[in-house]
Amino acid sequence: MFAYGEDSDENPNKCLLVSYVPKRNKDVLLLSTLHDDSKINDDTGDAFKPEVITDYNLTRGGVDVVDKMKSEYSTARFSNRWPYTVFCGLLNISTINSQIIYRENTKNIITRRQFISELSKLLVMPHLYRRSQIPGLPYLLSQKIRNITGERPTPNRDQATQAKVRCEFCPLRKNRVFFSSRGFQNETSEEETFSSEILDEEFSMFR
């Protein structure tokens, strides 16, 4: 069975889909952008193999090598969703192609395991940087992320809190306490200085 893709100026999609059944309960599907007809190879005799099948068998050496490399370090997991399977297949092939390009550009020959490990770290690093800047992130988790990225921790007031100190302006019956933060030298604006002077005047009666 043959299926042809529409090939036009508006929709350039020249391709040929072949469904070949060599024996019962075994179906072979091939998609080709090279062939555009339903020719049968006469040399195959009663098998009636299309030329797409015979051409593929002649040049399948590279395909077998790629399939072997994909199976060694595969990102695919068992799933009944075909888009997920296609995506994992493209991801596996992209790692192979990227290592070939890297080797040709840098002349640095490393194992595929090392290359995939470094590639995954570089791809994840921007997301780690962004996640480490989330204000509500737990402290231990942010520390683990910074250990991976090598980023210096930025101190905040929650981390620099030392102890609870009693408010010197409130009377004893209220007994209010607050957290005092040390290790910060923030510049005080004129508005803050002015407001602090007003508070000193208002609470001077309690002293």
PDB file of N, CA and C in Angstrom, residues 188-198:
ATOM      1  N   THR A 188      20.144  54.704  54.619  1.00  0.00           N
ATOM      2  CA  THR A 188      18.864  55.219  55.077  1.00  0.00           C
ATOM      3  C   THR A 188      18.510  56.446  54.267  1.00  0.00           C
ATOM      4  N   SER A 189      17.328  56.431  53.681  1.00  0.00           N
ATOM      5  CA  SER A 189      16.891  57.564  52.883  1.00  0.00           C
ATOM      6  C   SER A 189      16.434  58.697  53.783  1.00  0.00           C
ATOM      7  N   GLU A 190      16.216  59.871  53.194  1.00  0.00           N
ATOM      8  CA  GLU A 190      15.778  61.025  53.964  1.00  0.00           C
ATOM      9  C   GLU A 190      14.394  60.801  54.548  1.00  0.00           C
ATOM     10  N   GLU A 191      13.522  60.128  53.796  1.00  0.00           N
ATOM     11  CA  GLU A 191      12.176  59.868  54.298  1.00  0.00           C
ATOM     12  C   GLU A 191      12.215  58.957  55.515  1.00  0.00           C
ATOM     13  N   GLU A 192      13.081  57.920  55.483  1.00  0.00           N
ATOM     14  CA  GLU A 192      13.177  57.023  56.617  1.00  0.00           C
ATOM     15  C   GLU A 192      13.749  57.740  57.834  1.00  0.00           C
ATOM     16  N   THR A 193      14.746  58.629  57.613  1.00  0.00           N
ATOM     17  CA  THR A 193      15.319  59.389  58.725  1.00  0.00           C
ATOM     18  C   THR A 193      14.284  60.305  59.341  1.00  0.00           C
ATOM     19  N   PHE A 194      13.503  60.961  58.484  1.00  0.00           N
ATOM     20  CA  PHE A 194      12.467  61.871  58.973  1.00  0.00           C
ATOM     21  C   PHE A 194      11.408  61.119  59.769  1.00  0.00           C
ATOM     22  N   SER A 195      10.992  59.935  59.258  1.00  0.00           N
ATOM     23  CA  SER A 195       9.972  59.158  59.960  1.00  0.00           C
ATOM     24  C   SER A 195      10.500  58.636  61.287  1.00  0.00           C
ATOM     25  N   SER A 196      11.786  58.278  61.343  1.00  0.00           N
ATOM     26  CA  SER A 196      12.344  57.798  62.606  1.00  0.00           C
ATOM     27  C   SER A 196      12.409  58.908  63.635  1.00  0.00           C
ATOM     28  N   GLU A 197      12.680  60.147  63.196  1.00  0.00           N
ATOM     29  CA  GLU A 197      12.692  61.270  64.132  1.00  0.00           C
ATOM     30  C   GLU A 197      11.307  61.520  64.701  1.00  0.00           C
ATOM     31  N   ILE A 198      10.285  61.403  63.872  1.00  0.00           N
ATOM     32  CA  ILE A 198       8.914  61.585  64.352  1.00  0.00           C
ATOM     33  C   ILE A 198       8.559  60.516  65.372  1.00  0.00           C
TER      34      ILE A 198
END
